[in-house]
Amino acid sequence: AEKIRLEAVTKTFEVRDGGTFTALEDVTLDVAPGEFLVVVGPSGCGKSTLLDLVSGLTKPTGGRILLDGAPVTGPALDRGIVFQQYALLPWRTALRNIEFALEAQPRLDRLSRKNRVERAREYLDLVGLSGFEDRYPHELSGGMRQRVAIARALVADPAVLLMDEPFAALDAQTREQLQEELLRIWHKTGTTVVFITHGIDEAVYLGQRVAVMTSRPGRIKQVVEVPLGDRQA
Ligand code: ADP
Ligand code: ADP
């Protein structure tokens, strides 16, 4: 039972002059439960488009996307998303940003406010930010903000964590820290991760498998297994 399955997925955009542009063509891919899959490729090859499709933010023009066998029909809490820009709510503290993901969710509605706060605090701890619950995003460093974004993505216990170049805006040292942290969290939570990057080093460092894309049209050229190194032991 695959966790995510893309079946001959094509995405064509309408462009000006009534023309079309095919961003993804005939992409087939399976991601196993608990797997850490990285998608790598040059700028413009369709990586974000692929992630938007899996997240349900956009619909494929051809083929289909299944999550645990069920077609993806729109955005839902079973997919936690982390973008390059943190997209935190500036008027909410770190804790309340994480809690936000637990509000107004049918599946989690029955959590009392107290339980939501408790759970949000747990995930703040998970990303190493105990003591920072009352800080606003502008009071946190870039790395810390991205930790909050990761906690927010995970707090509702999604089946899949989708990450679109989450560390690209960070300096090299912070990026390395966050990579380590992410692997630790992945081991601890057992969540399926689809991670997008244009950096081959990052891809090979993080991924159990790396899907290599080419552009025009966006396609998966090959999927490479990365031998387990120390990092993933
Ligand atoms: P990547 O994430 O690999 O850099 P994207 O998925 O963002 O690539 O984009 C793939 C291609 O699709 C690019 O050429 C981009 O210009 C095009 N594209 C993305 N979104 C749209 C859209 N809404 N309308 C038209 N073209 C788009
Ligand atoms: P980084 O890229 O290292 O994560 P930024 O460049 O975004 O950090 O951070 C800007 C500055 O904010 C850094 O000098 C950092 O030391 C500082 N900073 C980090 N944490 C806090 C905090 N909780 N409150 C205020 N400033 C902080």
mmCIF file of C-alpha atoms and ligand atoms in Angstrom:
data_model
loop_
_atom_site.group_PDB
_atom_site.id
_atom_site.type_symbol
_atom_site.label_atom_id
_atom_site.label_comp_id
_atom_site.label_asym_id
_atom_site.label_seq_id
_atom_site.Cartn_x
_atom_site.Cartn_y
_atom_site.Cartn_z
ATOM 1 C CA ALA A 1 0.000 0.000 0.000
ATOM 2 C CA GLU A 2 1.712 3.094 -1.215
ATOM 3 C CA LYS A 3 1.324 6.312 0.688
ATOM 4 C CA ILE A 4 1.469 8.600 -2.343
ATOM 5 C CA ARG A 5 1.018 7.597 -5.943
ATOM 6 C CA LEU A 6 1.285 9.833 -8.986
ATOM 7 C CA GLU A 7 -0.074 8.135 -12.093
ATOM 8 C CA ALA A 8 0.910 9.610 -15.451
ATOM 9 C CA VAL A 9 0.410 13.095 -14.093
ATOM 10 C CA THR A 10 0.431 15.985 -16.520
ATOM 11 C CA LYS A 11 -0.022 19.667 -15.692
ATOM 12 C CA THR A 12 -0.624 22.159 -18.452
ATOM 13 C CA PHE A 13 -1.087 25.855 -17.798
ATOM 14 C CA GLU A 14 -2.967 28.265 -20.011
ATOM 15 C CA VAL A 15 -0.686 31.125 -20.885
ATOM 16 C CA ARG A 16 -1.187 34.432 -22.661
ATOM 17 C CA ASP A 17 -2.237 34.461 -26.324
ATOM 18 C CA GLY A 18 -4.423 31.462 -25.574
ATOM 19 C CA GLY A 19 -1.416 29.141 -25.694
ATOM 20 C CA THR A 20 -0.504 26.434 -23.215
ATOM 21 C CA PHE A 21 2.599 25.470 -21.325
ATOM 22 C CA THR A 22 3.197 21.951 -20.088
ATOM 23 C CA ALA A 23 5.004 22.132 -16.749
ATOM 24 C CA LEU A 24 4.786 18.421 -15.969
ATOM 25 C CA GLU A 25 4.439 15.583 -18.432
ATOM 26 C CA ASP A 26 3.625 11.978 -17.687
ATOM 27 C CA VAL A 27 5.043 11.867 -14.182
ATOM 28 C CA THR A 28 4.621 8.544 -12.407
ATOM 29 C CA LEU A 29 5.968 8.129 -8.904
ATOM 30 C CA ASP A 30 5.301 6.111 -5.762
ATOM 31 C CA VAL A 31 6.307 7.218 -2.322
ATOM 32 C CA ALA A 32 6.234 4.530 0.371
ATOM 33 C CA PRO A 33 4.840 5.121 3.856
ATOM 34 C CA GLY A 34 7.543 6.600 6.057
ATOM 35 C CA GLU A 35 9.869 7.247 3.167
ATOM 36 C CA PHE A 36 12.023 10.364 2.804
ATOM 37 C CA LEU A 37 11.892 11.232 -0.877
ATOM 38 C CA VAL A 38 13.690 14.217 -2.351
ATOM 39 C CA VAL A 39 12.809 15.762 -5.701
ATOM 40 C CA VAL A 40 15.699 17.586 -7.284
ATOM 41 C CA GLY A 41 16.067 19.457 -10.541
ATOM 42 C CA PRO A 42 16.915 22.811 -12.075
ATOM 43 C CA SER A 43 14.845 25.911 -11.557
ATOM 44 C CA GLY A 44 11.634 25.785 -13.580
ATOM 45 C CA CYS A 45 11.518 22.000 -14.064
ATOM 46 C CA GLY A 46 8.175 21.707 -12.272
ATOM 47 C CA LYS A 47 9.116 20.811 -8.689
ATOM 48 C CA SER A 48 6.749 23.286 -7.054
ATOM 49 C CA THR A 49 4.046 22.357 -9.517
ATOM 50 C CA LEU A 50 4.423 18.726 -8.472
ATOM 51 C CA LEU A 51 4.211 19.588 -4.789
ATOM 52 C CA ASP A 52 1.187 21.844 -5.331
ATOM 53 C CA LEU A 53 -0.553 18.913 -6.995
ATOM 54 C CA VAL A 54 0.199 16.507 -4.149
ATOM 55 C CA SER A 55 -0.897 19.121 -1.622
ATOM 56 C CA GLY A 56 -4.179 19.544 -3.489
ATOM 57 C CA LEU A 57 -3.619 23.258 -4.072
ATOM 58 C CA THR A 58 -3.937 22.632 -7.806
ATOM 59 C CA LYS A 59 -5.454 19.873 -9.951
ATOM 60 C CA PRO A 60 -3.694 17.811 -12.608
ATOM 61 C CA THR A 61 -4.784 18.217 -16.226
ATOM 62 C CA GLY A 62 -4.013 14.551 -16.836
ATOM 63 C CA GLY A 63 -3.456 11.438 -14.756
ATOM 64 C CA ARG A 64 -4.239 11.201 -11.073
ATOM 65 C CA ILE A 65 -2.802 11.499 -7.601
ATOM 66 C CA LEU A 66 -3.683 9.049 -4.852
ATOM 67 C CA LEU A 67 -3.046 9.316 -1.157
ATOM 68 C CA ASP A 68 -3.374 5.926 0.482
ATOM 69 C CA GLY A 69 -5.383 4.865 -2.529
ATOM 70 C CA ALA A 70 -7.841 7.771 -2.423
ATOM 71 C CA PRO A 71 -7.748 10.531 -5.043
ATOM 72 C CA VAL A 72 -6.525 13.898 -3.788
ATOM 73 C CA THR A 73 -9.416 16.317 -4.197
ATOM 74 C CA GLY A 74 -8.154 19.427 -2.428
ATOM 75 C CA PRO A 75 -6.039 20.743 0.393
ATOM 76 C CA ALA A 76 -6.462 18.835 3.647
ATOM 77 C CA LEU A 77 -4.861 18.357 6.988
ATOM 78 C CA ASP A 78 -3.396 15.002 6.052
ATOM 79 C CA ARG A 79 -0.684 16.954 4.249
ATOM 80 C CA GLY A 80 1.471 19.348 6.221
ATOM 81 C CA ILE A 81 3.227 21.882 4.043
ATOM 82 C CA VAL A 82 6.383 23.911 4.614
ATOM 83 C CA PHE A 83 7.367 26.543 2.065
ATOM 84 C CA GLN A 84 10.595 28.440 1.560
ATOM 85 C CA GLN A 85 8.983 31.488 3.110
ATOM 86 C CA TYR A 86 7.649 30.661 6.515
ATOM 87 C CA ALA A 87 4.151 32.061 6.068
ATOM 88 C CA LEU A 88 3.720 32.455 9.809
ATOM 89 C CA LEU A 89 1.022 34.769 11.105
ATOM 90 C CA PRO A 90 2.951 37.843 12.304
ATOM 91 C CA TRP A 91 0.357 38.794 14.920
ATOM 92 C CA ARG A 92 0.522 35.411 16.610
ATOM 93 C CA THR A 93 3.222 34.074 18.898
ATOM 94 C CA ALA A 94 5.213 30.960 18.024
ATOM 95 C CA LEU A 95 2.918 28.823 20.178
ATOM 96 C CA ARG A 96 -0.271 30.346 18.750
ATOM 97 C CA ASN A 97 1.028 29.874 15.198
ATOM 98 C CA ILE A 98 1.391 26.163 15.871
ATOM 99 C CA GLU A 99 -1.948 26.011 17.636
ATOM 100 C CA PHE A 100 -3.522 27.635 14.587
ATOM 101 C CA ALA A 101 -3.142 24.377 12.656
ATOM 102 C CA LEU A 102 -5.344 22.678 15.259
ATOM 103 C CA GLU A 103 -8.177 25.183 15.062
ATOM 104 C CA ALA A 104 -11.288 24.803 12.959
ATOM 105 C CA GLN A 105 -10.321 21.329 11.792
ATOM 106 C CA PRO A 106 -13.235 18.914 11.783
ATOM 107 C CA ARG A 107 -10.945 16.034 12.663
ATOM 108 C CA LEU A 108 -9.513 17.866 15.657
ATOM 109 C CA ASP A 109 -12.413 20.072 16.665
ATOM 110 C CA ARG A 110 -13.034 18.093 19.759
ATOM 111 C CA LEU A 111 -9.691 19.027 21.240
ATOM 112 C CA SER A 112 -10.269 21.467 24.068
ATOM 113 C CA ARG A 113 -8.343 24.711 24.035
ATOM 114 C CA LYS A 114 -6.204 23.345 26.858
ATOM 115 C CA ASN A 115 -5.377 20.218 24.881
ATOM 116 C CA ARG A 116 -4.559 22.261 21.807
ATOM 117 C CA VAL A 117 -2.116 24.398 23.747
ATOM 118 C CA GLU A 118 -0.560 21.311 25.302
ATOM 119 C CA ARG A 119 -0.144 19.697 21.931
ATOM 120 C CA ALA A 120 1.257 22.866 20.356
ATOM 121 C CA ARG A 121 3.776 23.053 23.194
ATOM 122 C CA GLU A 122 4.816 19.446 22.569
ATOM 123 C CA TYR A 123 5.612 20.274 18.953
ATOM 124 C CA LEU A 124 7.448 23.447 19.902
ATOM 125 C CA ASP A 125 9.624 21.216 22.084
ATOM 126 C CA LEU A 126 10.025 18.740 19.241
ATOM 127 C CA VAL A 127 11.647 21.418 17.061
ATOM 128 C CA GLY A 128 13.849 22.615 19.920
ATOM 129 C CA LEU A 129 12.086 25.877 20.733
ATOM 130 C CA SER A 130 11.038 25.361 24.344
ATOM 131 C CA GLY A 131 11.114 28.737 26.020
ATOM 132 C CA PHE A 132 10.215 30.627 22.853
ATOM 133 C CA GLU A 133 6.442 30.094 22.941
ATOM 134 C CA ASP A 134 5.632 33.762 23.500
ATOM 135 C CA ARG A 135 7.952 35.184 20.834
ATOM 136 C CA TYR A 136 6.447 36.746 17.746
ATOM 137 C CA PRO A 137 7.862 35.742 14.341
ATOM 138 C CA HIS A 138 9.790 39.026 13.992
ATOM 139 C CA GLU A 139 11.539 38.223 17.282
ATOM 140 C CA LEU A 140 12.858 34.940 15.918
ATOM 141 C CA SER A 141 15.763 34.222 13.576
ATOM 142 C CA GLY A 142 15.123 32.772 10.131
ATOM 143 C CA GLY A 143 16.052 29.316 11.312
ATOM 144 C CA MET A 144 13.732 29.562 14.292
ATOM 145 C CA ARG A 145 10.857 30.708 12.151
ATOM 146 C CA GLN A 146 11.342 27.742 9.885
ATOM 147 C CA ARG A 147 11.326 25.474 12.958
ATOM 148 C CA VAL A 148 7.965 26.955 13.918
ATOM 149 C CA ALA A 149 6.719 26.324 10.375
ATOM 150 C CA ILE A 150 7.810 22.680 10.633
ATOM 151 C CA ALA A 151 6.074 22.291 13.992
ATOM 152 C CA ARG A 152 2.921 23.834 12.576
ATOM 153 C CA ALA A 153 3.010 21.452 9.622
ATOM 154 C CA LEU A 154 3.409 18.425 11.898
ATOM 155 C CA VAL A 155 1.138 19.247 14.825
ATOM 156 C CA ALA A 156 -2.008 17.918 13.178
ATOM 157 C CA ASP A 157 -0.235 14.597 12.592
ATOM 158 C CA PRO A 158 -0.306 14.625 8.778
ATOM 159 C CA ALA A 159 0.284 11.462 6.777
ATOM 160 C CA VAL A 160 2.733 13.380 4.617
ATOM 161 C CA LEU A 161 5.088 16.292 5.175
ATOM 162 C CA LEU A 162 5.580 18.316 1.977
ATOM 163 C CA MET A 163 8.541 20.692 1.919
ATOM 164 C CA ASP A 164 9.272 23.145 -0.879
ATOM 165 C CA GLU A 165 12.875 24.349 -0.598
ATOM 166 C CA PRO A 166 12.319 24.976 3.101
ATOM 167 C CA PHE A 167 15.924 25.838 3.904
ATOM 168 C CA ALA A 168 16.871 27.757 0.761
ATOM 169 C CA ALA A 169 16.616 31.165 2.442
ATOM 170 C CA LEU A 170 18.815 30.211 5.402
ATOM 171 C CA ASP A 171 22.546 30.693 5.777
ATOM 172 C CA ALA A 172 24.682 27.574 5.336
ATOM 173 C CA GLN A 173 25.211 26.897 9.024
ATOM 174 C CA THR A 174 21.551 27.260 9.949
ATOM 175 C CA ARG A 175 20.612 25.110 6.964
ATOM 176 C CA GLU A 176 22.863 22.305 8.195
ATOM 177 C CA GLN A 177 21.349 22.505 11.667
ATOM 178 C CA LEU A 178 17.855 22.337 10.274
ATOM 179 C CA GLN A 179 18.728 19.402 8.022
ATOM 180 C CA GLU A 180 19.958 17.459 11.048
ATOM 181 C CA GLU A 181 16.889 18.485 12.985
ATOM 182 C CA LEU A 182 14.578 17.391 10.201
ATOM 183 C CA LEU A 183 16.191 13.948 9.992
ATOM 184 C CA ARG A 184 15.836 13.590 13.761
ATOM 185 C CA ILE A 185 12.152 14.548 13.598
ATOM 186 C CA TRP A 186 11.591 12.216 10.659
ATOM 187 C CA HIS A 187 13.079 9.296 12.625
ATOM 188 C CA LYS A 188 11.018 10.194 15.655
ATOM 189 C CA THR A 189 7.674 10.698 13.953
ATOM 190 C CA GLY A 190 7.975 8.201 11.091
ATOM 191 C CA THR A 191 6.212 10.641 8.779
ATOM 192 C CA THR A 192 6.458 10.381 5.001
ATOM 193 C CA VAL A 193 8.452 13.313 3.644
ATOM 194 C CA VAL A 194 8.539 14.749 0.133
ATOM 195 C CA PHE A 195 11.270 17.364 0.048
ATOM 196 C CA ILE A 196 12.021 19.631 -2.869
ATOM 197 C CA THR A 197 15.365 21.246 -3.556
ATOM 198 C CA HIS A 198 17.483 22.426 -6.465
ATOM 199 C CA GLY A 199 20.619 21.435 -4.559
ATOM 200 C CA ILE A 200 21.988 17.995 -5.379
ATOM 201 C CA ASP A 201 24.101 17.971 -2.188
ATOM 202 C CA GLU A 202 21.051 18.579 -0.042
ATOM 203 C CA ALA A 203 19.120 15.954 -1.998
ATOM 204 C CA VAL A 204 21.683 13.221 -1.479
ATOM 205 C CA TYR A 205 22.233 14.187 2.139
ATOM 206 C CA LEU A 206 18.584 13.980 3.120
ATOM 207 C CA GLY A 207 16.912 11.555 0.761
ATOM 208 C CA GLN A 208 16.491 7.801 0.906
ATOM 209 C CA ARG A 209 15.536 8.125 -2.721
ATOM 210 C CA VAL A 210 16.096 11.055 -5.001
ATOM 211 C CA ALA A 211 13.830 11.739 -7.972
ATOM 212 C CA VAL A 212 15.813 13.676 -10.557
ATOM 213 C CA MET A 213 13.784 15.952 -12.809
ATOM 214 C CA THR A 214 14.533 17.535 -16.157
ATOM 215 C CA SER A 215 12.736 20.483 -17.677
ATOM 216 C CA ARG A 216 10.829 21.361 -20.826
ATOM 217 C CA PRO A 217 8.710 19.490 -20.288
ATOM 218 C CA GLY A 218 9.120 18.668 -16.590
ATOM 219 C CA ARG A 219 9.711 14.960 -16.219
ATOM 220 C CA ILE A 220 11.272 12.555 -13.779
ATOM 221 C CA LYS A 221 14.410 11.350 -15.494
ATOM 222 C CA GLN A 222 15.355 8.762 -12.910
ATOM 223 C CA VAL A 223 14.879 7.816 -9.297
ATOM 224 C CA VAL A 224 18.094 7.064 -7.457
ATOM 225 C CA GLU A 225 18.429 5.087 -4.235
ATOM 226 C CA VAL A 226 20.828 6.683 -1.786
ATOM 227 C CA PRO A 227 22.748 4.119 0.254
ATOM 228 C CA LEU A 228 22.059 4.611 3.953
ATOM 229 C CA GLY A 229 24.862 6.638 5.457
ATOM 230 C CA ASP A 230 25.622 7.600 9.048
ATOM 231 C CA ARG A 231 23.022 10.322 8.904
ATOM 232 C CA GLN A 232 20.133 7.973 8.511
ATOM 233 C CA ALA A 233 21.408 5.150 10.667
HETATM 234 P P1 ADP B 1 10.392 24.733 -10.058
HETATM 235 O O1 ADP B 1 9.688 24.626 -8.743
HETATM 236 O O2 ADP B 1 11.081 23.468 -10.453
HETATM 237 O O3 ADP B 1 11.328 25.899 -10.139
HETATM 238 P P2 ADP B 1 7.768 25.391 -11.055
HETATM 239 O O4 ADP B 1 6.948 24.197 -10.759
HETATM 240 O O5 ADP B 1 7.629 26.564 -10.176
HETATM 241 O O6 ADP B 1 9.299 24.966 -11.177
HETATM 242 O O7 ADP B 1 7.468 25.866 -12.540
HETATM 243 C C1 ADP B 1 7.598 24.976 -13.663
HETATM 244 C C2 ADP B 1 7.271 25.737 -14.919
HETATM 245 O O8 ADP B 1 5.866 25.981 -14.969
HETATM 246 C C3 ADP B 1 7.966 27.065 -15.002
HETATM 247 O O9 ADP B 1 8.377 27.276 -16.342
HETATM 248 C C4 ADP B 1 6.876 28.043 -14.639
HETATM 249 O O10 ADP B 1 7.074 29.270 -15.267
HETATM 250 C C5 ADP B 1 5.629 27.353 -15.127
HETATM 251 N N1 ADP B 1 4.457 27.712 -14.306
HETATM 252 C C6 ADP B 1 4.302 27.484 -12.993
HETATM 253 N N2 ADP B 1 3.096 27.921 -12.578
HETATM 254 C C7 ADP B 1 2.496 28.465 -13.654
HETATM 255 C C8 ADP B 1 1.225 29.082 -13.880
HETATM 256 N N3 ADP B 1 0.341 29.244 -12.892
HETATM 257 N N4 ADP B 1 0.949 29.514 -15.140
HETATM 258 C C9 ADP B 1 1.843 29.370 -16.139
HETATM 259 N N5 ADP B 1 3.041 28.761 -15.998
HETATM 260 C C10 ADP B 1 3.366 28.321 -14.778
HETATM 261 P P1 ADP B 2 19.435 32.924 10.955
HETATM 262 O O1 ADP B 2 19.518 33.083 9.482
HETATM 263 O O2 ADP B 2 20.758 32.730 11.632
HETATM 264 O O3 ADP B 2 18.437 31.898 11.435
HETATM 265 P P2 ADP B 2 18.434 35.671 10.956
HETATM 266 O O4 ADP B 2 19.538 36.277 10.153
HETATM 267 O O5 ADP B 2 17.087 35.566 10.392
HETATM 268 O O6 ADP B 2 18.929 34.283 11.580
HETATM 269 O O7 ADP B 2 18.319 36.377 12.377
HETATM 270 C C1 ADP B 2 18.564 37.737 12.571
HETATM 271 C C2 ADP B 2 19.156 37.951 13.940
HETATM 272 O O8 ADP B 2 18.187 37.692 14.976
HETATM 273 C C3 ADP B 2 20.322 37.022 14.238
HETATM 274 O O9 ADP B 2 21.446 37.802 14.542
HETATM 275 C C4 ADP B 2 19.900 36.234 15.441
HETATM 276 O O10 ADP B 2 20.955 36.030 16.333
HETATM 277 C C5 ADP B 2 18.849 37.108 16.077
HETATM 278 N N1 ADP B 2 17.913 36.337 16.917
HETATM 279 C C6 ADP B 2 17.842 34.998 16.991
HETATM 280 N N2 ADP B 2 16.901 34.626 17.843
HETATM 281 C C7 ADP B 2 16.355 35.748 18.331
HETATM 282 C C8 ADP B 2 15.318 36.014 19.269
HETATM 283 N N3 ADP B 2 14.653 35.056 19.873
HETATM 284 N N4 ADP B 2 14.995 37.304 19.514
HETATM 285 C C9 ADP B 2 15.645 38.272 18.904
HETATM 286 N N5 ADP B 2 16.645 38.084 18.018
HETATM 287 C C10 ADP B 2 17.010 36.839 17.745
#
